[in-house]
Structure formats: structure tokens, C-alpha cells
């Protein structure tokens, strides 16, 4: 059985960074629905909390092309929203 490594670093409610053997990605969302932004594109996941059931849409070429742009935009929004008033 192969070993897996995964570390999740939370930054704020609904936003965290994922570290794994395969690389780094970020996730935005909460229980029930979230978007994962990684090197292979944008991957939405929907689930039913508490059941262990979920559905993941794996990226297409079109989603992969735009993932870097979306990732940068979301990071900028997160940076702006996490500032203290008056900064």
C-alpha cells in the first residue's frame, strides 16, 4: 500500500493551503462545497457533510488554462479582505 502525505494549513475560515507529495494547492469554501486551485486546474467538489459522500469534477483543458488567473485573483481578494481597517 503506497504512503500518502497531506498537510492542511488554515489561513482563515474557508481558505487554506494544502501541501502534499504531489505539490501545493489552495482550497476555498466550506463543508458541502469547495474549490481546489492547483497545478492541474480548478477542481470543484460537492459533498454531503457527515456522510463521507462527495463528487469531484476533474479539470478540463479549459479550466486548467484559467486556473493561474483565478488563483491570483482569489489570493488578491483574500489579501485585501484580511487587512485591518485603515491599513
Tab-separated table of N, CA, C and O in Angstrom:
chain	number	residue	atom	x	y	z
A	1	UNK	N	0.848	-1.174	0.000
A	1	UNK	CA	0.000	0.000	0.000
A	1	UNK	C	0.900	1.246	0.000
A	1	UNK	O	1.749	1.391	0.867
A	2	UNK	N	0.721	2.177	-0.964
A	2	UNK	CA	1.549	3.378	-1.018
A	2	UNK	C	1.219	4.336	0.133
A	2	UNK	O	0.081	4.418	0.597
A	3	UNK	N	2.228	5.049	0.568
A	3	UNK	CA	2.035	6.062	1.603
A	3	UNK	C	1.609	7.371	0.972
A	3	UNK	O	2.017	7.699	-0.134
A	4	UNK	N	0.806	8.126	1.700
A	4	UNK	CA	0.377	9.449	1.258
A	4	UNK	C	0.791	10.464	2.301
A	4	UNK	O	0.869	10.165	3.479
A	5	UNK	N	1.047	11.672	1.833
A	5	UNK	CA	1.366	12.775	2.731
A	5	UNK	C	0.454	13.931	2.380
A	5	UNK	O	0.290	14.275	1.207
A	6	UNK	N	-0.176	14.528	3.389
A	6	UNK	CA	-1.008	15.700	3.172
A	6	UNK	C	-0.986	16.548	4.434
A	6	UNK	O	-1.188	16.046	5.536
A	7	UNK	N	-0.757	17.829	4.271
A	7	UNK	CA	-0.777	18.776	5.378
A	7	UNK	C	-1.648	19.944	4.957
A	7	UNK	O	-1.479	20.502	3.879
A	8	UNK	N	-2.609	20.315	5.790
A	8	UNK	CA	-3.502	21.434	5.517
A	8	UNK	C	-3.162	22.569	6.468
A	8	UNK	O	-3.114	22.363	7.685
A	9	UNK	N	-2.927	23.759	5.912
A	9	UNK	CA	-2.597	24.936	6.716
A	9	UNK	C	-3.734	25.950	6.562
A	9	UNK	O	-3.886	26.560	5.503
A	10	UNK	N	-4.554	26.131	7.607
A	10	UNK	CA	-5.658	27.096	7.506
A	10	UNK	C	-5.154	28.538	7.635
A	10	UNK	O	-4.279	28.839	8.444
A	11	UNK	N	-5.686	29.431	6.796
A	11	UNK	CA	-5.349	30.849	6.872
A	11	UNK	C	-6.505	31.658	7.410
A	11	UNK	O	-6.312	32.588	8.168
A	12	UNK	N	-7.689	31.346	6.996
A	12	UNK	CA	-8.891	31.987	7.522
A	12	UNK	C	-10.052	31.025	7.293
A	12	UNK	O	-9.894	30.004	6.626
A	13	UNK	N	-11.203	31.356	7.829
A	13	UNK	CA	-12.350	30.470	7.659
A	13	UNK	C	-12.672	30.348	6.169
A	13	UNK	O	-12.885	31.333	5.487
A	14	UNK	N	-12.639	29.128	5.678
A	14	UNK	CA	-12.964	28.888	4.283
A	14	UNK	C	-11.801	28.992	3.315
A	14	UNK	O	-11.977	28.866	2.119
A	15	UNK	N	-10.568	29.229	3.808
A	15	UNK	CA	-9.405	29.326	2.923
A	15	UNK	C	-8.219	28.629	3.564
A	15	UNK	O	-7.868	28.936	4.695
A	16	UNK	N	-7.619	27.673	2.840
A	16	UNK	CA	-6.428	27.020	3.370
A	16	UNK	C	-5.513	26.550	2.239
A	16	UNK	O	-5.922	26.446	1.090
A	17	UNK	N	-4.268	26.302	2.612
A	17	UNK	CA	-3.239	25.812	1.699
A	17	UNK	C	-3.049	24.319	1.973
A	17	UNK	O	-3.000	23.896	3.125
A	18	UNK	N	-2.935	23.538	0.913
A	18	UNK	CA	-2.728	22.095	1.021
A	18	UNK	C	-1.321	21.761	0.534
A	18	UNK	O	-0.932	22.173	-0.555
A	19	UNK	N	-0.583	21.015	1.337
A	19	UNK	CA	0.739	20.538	0.935
A	19	UNK	C	0.672	19.024	0.836
A	19	UNK	O	0.170	18.365	1.739
A	20	UNK	N	1.186	18.483	-0.268
A	20	UNK	CA	1.198	17.035	-0.428
A	20	UNK	C	2.418	16.610	-1.221
A	20	UNK	O	3.171	17.451	-1.714
A	21	UNK	N	2.591	15.316	-1.350
A	21	UNK	CA	3.691	14.773	-2.123
A	21	UNK	C	3.639	15.286	-3.569
A	21	UNK	O	4.664	15.517	-4.190
A	22	UNK	N	2.448	15.521	-4.086
A	22	UNK	CA	2.262	15.968	-5.463
A	22	UNK	C	2.418	17.457	-5.685
A	22	UNK	O	2.430	17.916	-6.818
A	23	UNK	N	2.513	18.255	-4.626
A	23	UNK	CA	2.676	19.694	-4.783
A	23	UNK	C	1.854	20.498	-3.797
A	23	UNK	O	1.430	20.006	-2.757
A	24	UNK	N	1.614	21.755	-4.163
A	24	UNK	CA	0.885	22.691	-3.307
A	24	UNK	C	-0.382	23.136	-4.027
A	24	UNK	O	-0.404	23.253	-5.247
A	25	UNK	N	-1.443	23.362	-3.264
A	25	UNK	CA	-2.687	23.878	-3.821
A	25	UNK	C	-3.390	24.683	-2.736
A	25	UNK	O	-2.966	24.698	-1.582
A	26	UNK	N	-4.450	25.368	-3.117
A	26	UNK	CA	-5.246	26.102	-2.134
A	26	UNK	C	-6.703	25.706	-2.300
A	26	UNK	O	-7.128	25.292	-3.376
A	27	UNK	N	-7.449	25.806	-1.217
A	27	UNK	CA	-8.868	25.475	-1.242
A	27	UNK	C	-9.668	26.624	-0.667
A	27	UNK	O	-9.266	27.240	0.324
A	28	UNK	N	-10.800	26.900	-1.308
A	28	UNK	CA	-11.697	27.957	-0.868
A	28	UNK	C	-13.088	27.348	-0.763
A	28	UNK	O	-13.546	26.676	-1.686
A	29	UNK	N	-13.746	27.575	0.355
A	29	UNK	CA	-15.094	27.058	0.561
A	29	UNK	C	-15.203	26.380	1.903
A	29	UNK	O	-14.305	26.457	2.730
A	30	UNK	N	-16.304	25.726	2.100
A	30	UNK	CA	-16.526	25.079	3.383
A	30	UNK	C	-17.177	23.729	3.200
A	30	UNK	O	-17.109	23.128	2.121
A	31	UNK	N	-17.822	23.283	4.255
A	31	UNK	CA	-18.493	21.986	4.198
A	31	UNK	C	-19.601	22.036	3.149
A	31	UNK	O	-20.352	22.998	3.079
A	32	UNK	N	-19.657	21.027	2.345
A	32	UNK	CA	-20.688	20.963	1.323
A	32	UNK	C	-20.212	21.357	-0.061
A	32	UNK	O	-20.631	20.784	-1.048
A	33	UNK	N	-19.324	22.351	-0.156
A	33	UNK	CA	-18.800	22.768	-1.453
A	33	UNK	C	-17.485	23.512	-1.272
A	33	UNK	O	-17.374	24.378	-0.413
A	34	UNK	N	-16.492	23.162	-2.072
A	34	UNK	CA	-15.251	23.934	-2.093
A	34	UNK	C	-14.574	23.814	-3.446
A	34	UNK	O	-14.864	22.919	-4.228
A	35	UNK	N	-13.694	24.782	-3.726
A	35	UNK	CA	-12.895	24.793	-4.940
A	35	UNK	C	-11.451	24.568	-4.554
A	35	UNK	O	-10.936	25.214	-3.644
A	36	UNK	N	-10.783	23.674	-5.254
A	36	UNK	CA	-9.363	23.435	-5.048
A	36	UNK	C	-8.626	24.013	-6.248
A	36	UNK	O	-8.964	23.711	-7.389
A	37	UNK	N	-7.650	24.885	-5.994
A	37	UNK	CA	-6.877	25.530	-7.049
A	37	UNK	C	-5.463	24.990	-6.995
A	37	UNK	O	-4.720	25.268	-6.058
A	38	UNK	N	-5.087	24.206	-7.990
A	38	UNK	CA	-3.763	23.588	-8.008
A	38	UNK	C	-3.149	23.616	-9.388
A	38	UNK	O	-3.685	24.216	-10.312
A	39	UNK	N	-2.019	22.923	-9.522
A	39	UNK	CA	-1.299	22.950	-10.794
A	39	UNK	C	-2.067	22.278	-11.919
A	39	UNK	O	-1.842	22.560	-13.092
A	40	UNK	N	-3.019	21.417	-11.599
A	40	UNK	CA	-3.795	20.759	-12.650
A	40	UNK	C	-5.091	21.493	-12.969
A	40	UNK	O	-5.876	21.037	-13.789
A	41	UNK	N	-5.333	22.635	-12.327
A	41	UNK	CA	-6.509	23.436	-12.622
A	41	UNK	C	-7.413	23.634	-11.422
A	41	UNK	O	-7.019	23.450	-10.279
A	42	UNK	N	-8.643	24.012	-11.717
A	42	UNK	CA	-9.657	24.273	-10.699
A	42	UNK	C	-10.514	23.020	-10.571
A	42	UNK	O	-11.027	22.515	-11.559
A	43	UNK	N	-10.660	22.534	-9.337
A	43	UNK	CA	-11.433	21.307	-9.116
A	43	UNK	C	-12.534	21.571	-8.092
A	43	UNK	O	-12.273	21.678	-6.902
A	44	UNK	N	-13.794	21.698	-8.547
A	44	UNK	CA	-14.890	21.855	-7.594
A	44	UNK	C	-15.282	20.513	-6.982
A	44	UNK	O	-15.252	19.485	-7.657
A	45	UNK	N	-15.618	20.522	-5.703
A	45	UNK	CA	-16.077	19.323	-5.009
A	45	UNK	C	-17.341	19.657	-4.229
A	45	UNK	O	-17.385	20.652	-3.515
A	46	UNK	N	-18.359	18.826	-4.394
A	46	UNK	CA	-19.605	18.965	-3.650
A	46	UNK	C	-19.783	17.718	-2.804
A	46	UNK	O	-19.463	16.611	-3.250
A	47	UNK	N	-20.256	17.893	-1.578
A	47	UNK	CA	-20.444	16.742	-0.715
A	47	UNK	C	-21.608	16.916	0.227
A	47	UNK	O	-22.160	18.003	0.361
A	48	UNK	N	-21.970	15.832	0.875
A	48	UNK	CA	-22.998	15.861	1.904
A	48	UNK	C	-22.292	15.680	3.240
A	48	UNK	O	-21.839	14.569	3.555
A	49	UNK	N	-22.138	16.780	4.006
A	49	UNK	CA	-21.396	16.726	5.263
A	49	UNK	C	-21.901	15.626	6.199
A	49	UNK	O	-23.099	15.397	6.332
A	50	UNK	N	-20.949	14.927	6.788
A	50	UNK	CA	-21.269	13.892	7.759
A	50	UNK	C	-21.513	12.515	7.166
A	50	UNK	O	-21.625	11.537	7.892
A	51	UNK	N	-21.581	12.429	5.825
A	51	UNK	CA	-21.876	11.141	5.197
A	51	UNK	C	-20.641	10.484	4.586
A	51	UNK	O	-20.637	9.282	4.350
A	52	UNK	N	-19.630	11.282	4.276
A	52	UNK	CA	-18.454	10.762	3.587
A	52	UNK	C	-18.650	10.673	2.084
A	52	UNK	O	-17.772	10.232	1.359
A	53	UNK	N	-19.815	11.119	1.588
A	53	UNK	CA	-20.108	11.091	0.165
A	53	UNK	C	-19.772	12.433	-0.476
A	53	UNK	O	-20.139	13.487	0.046
A	54	UNK	N	-19.068	12.393	-1.609
A	54	UNK	CA	-18.752	13.626	-2.321
A	54	UNK	C	-18.580	13.345	-3.802
A	54	UNK	O	-18.412	12.193	-4.217
A	55	UNK	N	-18.653	14.399	-4.601
A	55	UNK	CA	-18.461	14.313	-6.041
A	55	UNK	C	-17.449	15.370	-6.439
A	55	UNK	O	-17.576	16.534	-6.062
A	56	UNK	N	-16.442	14.971	-7.202
A	56	UNK	CA	-15.404	15.888	-7.670
A	56	UNK	C	-15.428	15.950	-9.188
A	56	UNK	O	-15.470	14.924	-9.856
A	57	UNK	N	-15.410	17.178	-9.722
A	57	UNK	CA	-15.315	17.389	-11.170
A	57	UNK	C	-13.845	17.629	-11.482
A	57	UNK	O	-13.276	18.619	-11.060
A	58	UNK	N	-13.214	16.703	-12.186
A	58	UNK	CA	-11.797	16.860	-12.505
A	58	UNK	C	-11.619	17.859	-13.632
A	58	UNK	O	-12.477	17.974	-14.517
A	59	UNK	N	-10.503	18.629	-13.603
A	59	UNK	CA	-10.307	19.735	-14.542
A	59	UNK	C	-10.260	19.306	-16.010
A	59	UNK	O	-9.747	18.253	-16.348
A	60	UNK	N	-10.801	20.195	-16.850
A	60	UNK	CA	-10.660	20.055	-18.294
A	60	UNK	C	-9.557	21.002	-18.745
A	60	UNK	O	-9.064	21.809	-17.959
A	61	UNK	N	-9.188	20.958	-19.990
A	61	UNK	CA	-8.136	21.849	-20.501
A	61	UNK	C	-8.542	23.306	-20.303
A	61	UNK	O	-7.747	24.138	-19.900
A	62	UNK	N	-9.809	23.628	-20.566
A	62	UNK	CA	-10.282	25.000	-20.432
A	62	UNK	C	-10.121	25.508	-19.004
A	62	UNK	O	-9.664	26.621	-18.776
A	63	UNK	N	-10.488	24.690	-18.013
A	63	UNK	CA	-10.336	25.097	-16.615
A	63	UNK	C	-8.865	25.246	-16.245
A	63	UNK	O	-8.490	26.143	-15.504
A	64	UNK	N	-8.008	24.386	-16.765
A	64	UNK	CA	-6.584	24.435	-16.450
A	64	UNK	C	-5.948	25.720	-16.953
A	64	UNK	O	-5.125	26.321	-16.278
A	65	UNK	N	-6.332	26.170	-18.138
A	65	UNK	CA	-5.760	27.377	-18.723
A	65	UNK	C	-6.013	28.584	-17.830
A	65	UNK	O	-5.147	29.432	-17.648
A	66	UNK	N	-7.192	28.674	-17.237
A	66	UNK	CA	-7.566	29.848	-16.459
A	66	UNK	C	-7.260	29.732	-14.966
A	66	UNK	O	-7.448	30.679	-14.229
A	67	UNK	N	-6.768	28.605	-14.501
A	67	UNK	CA	-6.595	28.404	-13.066
A	67	UNK	C	-5.592	29.367	-12.453
A	67	UNK	O	-5.790	29.845	-11.345
A	68	UNK	N	-4.502	29.691	-13.156
A	68	UNK	CA	-3.500	30.616	-12.604
A	68	UNK	C	-4.093	32.003	-12.430
A	68	UNK	O	-3.856	32.678	-11.421
A	69	UNK	N	-4.874	32.455	-13.395
A	69	UNK	CA	-5.507	33.775	-13.317
A	69	UNK	C	-6.483	33.822	-12.152
A	69	UNK	O	-6.475	34.757	-11.348
A	70	UNK	N	-7.326	32.810	-12.033
A	70	UNK	CA	-8.302	32.753	-10.943
A	70	UNK	C	-7.598	32.655	-9.598
A	70	UNK	O	-7.970	33.336	-8.645
A	71	UNK	N	-6.560	31.826	-9.516
A	71	UNK	CA	-5.822	31.669	-8.269
A	71	UNK	C	-5.223	32.996	-7.814
A	71	UNK	O	-5.330	33.369	-6.642
A	72	UNK	N	-4.596	33.731	-8.728
A	72	UNK	CA	-4.016	35.034	-8.384
A	72	UNK	C	-5.092	36.026	-7.951
A	72	UNK	O	-4.898	36.786	-7.005
A	73	UNK	N	-6.224	36.019	-8.628
A	73	UNK	CA	-7.314	36.929	-8.264
A	73	UNK	C	-7.855	36.606	-6.872
A	73	UNK	O	-8.083	37.505	-6.063
A	74	UNK	N	-8.045	35.313	-6.570
A	74	UNK	CA	-8.557	34.930	-5.255
A	74	UNK	C	-7.562	35.255	-4.141
A	74	UNK	O	-7.954	35.667	-3.052
A	75	UNK	N	-6.274	35.081	-4.414
A	75	UNK	CA	-5.258	35.439	-3.416
A	75	UNK	C	-5.285	36.943	-3.154
A	75	UNK	O	-5.145	37.391	-2.012
A	76	UNK	N	-5.470	37.755	-4.200
A	76	UNK	CA	-5.539	39.207	-4.037
A	76	UNK	C	-6.766	39.600	-3.219
A	76	UNK	O	-6.689	40.461	-2.331
A	77	UNK	N	-7.905	38.960	-3.490
A	77	UNK	CA	-9.127	39.241	-2.729
A	77	UNK	C	-8.925	38.858	-1.270
A	77	UNK	O	-9.267	39.620	-0.365
A	78	UNK	N	-8.343	37.697	-1.025
A	78	UNK	CA	-8.093	37.261	0.353
A	78	UNK	C	-7.165	38.235	1.065
A	78	UNK	O	-7.397	38.603	2.207
A	79	UNK	N	-6.128	38.704	0.375
A	79	UNK	CA	-5.171	39.643	0.974
A	79	UNK	C	-5.871	40.953	1.346
A	79	UNK	O	-5.664	41.490	2.425
A	80	UNK	N	-6.719	41.458	0.442
A	80	UNK	CA	-7.438	42.707	0.714
A	80	UNK	C	-8.427	42.552	1.869
A	80	UNK	O	-8.547	43.438	2.705
A	81	UNK	N	-9.117	41.422	1.908
A	81	UNK	CA	-10.140	41.205	2.942
A	81	UNK	C	-9.548	40.918	4.305
A	81	UNK	O	-10.197	41.095	5.319
A	82	UNK	N	-8.291	40.461	4.375
A	82	UNK	CA	-7.696	40.108	5.657
A	82	UNK	C	-6.972	41.284	6.304
A	82	UNK	O	-6.466	41.144	7.406
A	83	UNK	N	-6.922	42.415	5.640
A	83	UNK	CA	-6.257	43.593	6.216
A	83	UNK	C	-7.119	44.211	7.317
A	83	UNK	O	-8.338	44.144	7.301
A	84	UNK	N	-6.441	44.852	8.257
A	84	UNK	CA	-7.125	45.582	9.300
A	84	UNK	C	-7.625	46.909	8.717
A	84	UNK	O	-6.995	47.480	7.825
A	85	UNK	N	-8.772	47.420	9.197
A	85	UNK	CA	-9.247	48.708	8.703
A	85	UNK	C	-8.196	49.795	8.910
A	85	UNK	O	-7.547	49.855	9.943
A	86	UNK	N	-8.017	50.626	7.898
A	86	UNK	CA	-7.047	51.727	7.998
A	86	UNK	C	-5.664	51.391	7.499
A	86	UNK	O	-4.775	52.228	7.506
A	87	UNK	N	-5.408	50.166	7.059
A	87	UNK	CA	-4.077	49.796	6.551
A	87	UNK	C	-3.923	50.259	5.130
A	87	UNK	O	-4.762	50.191	4.320
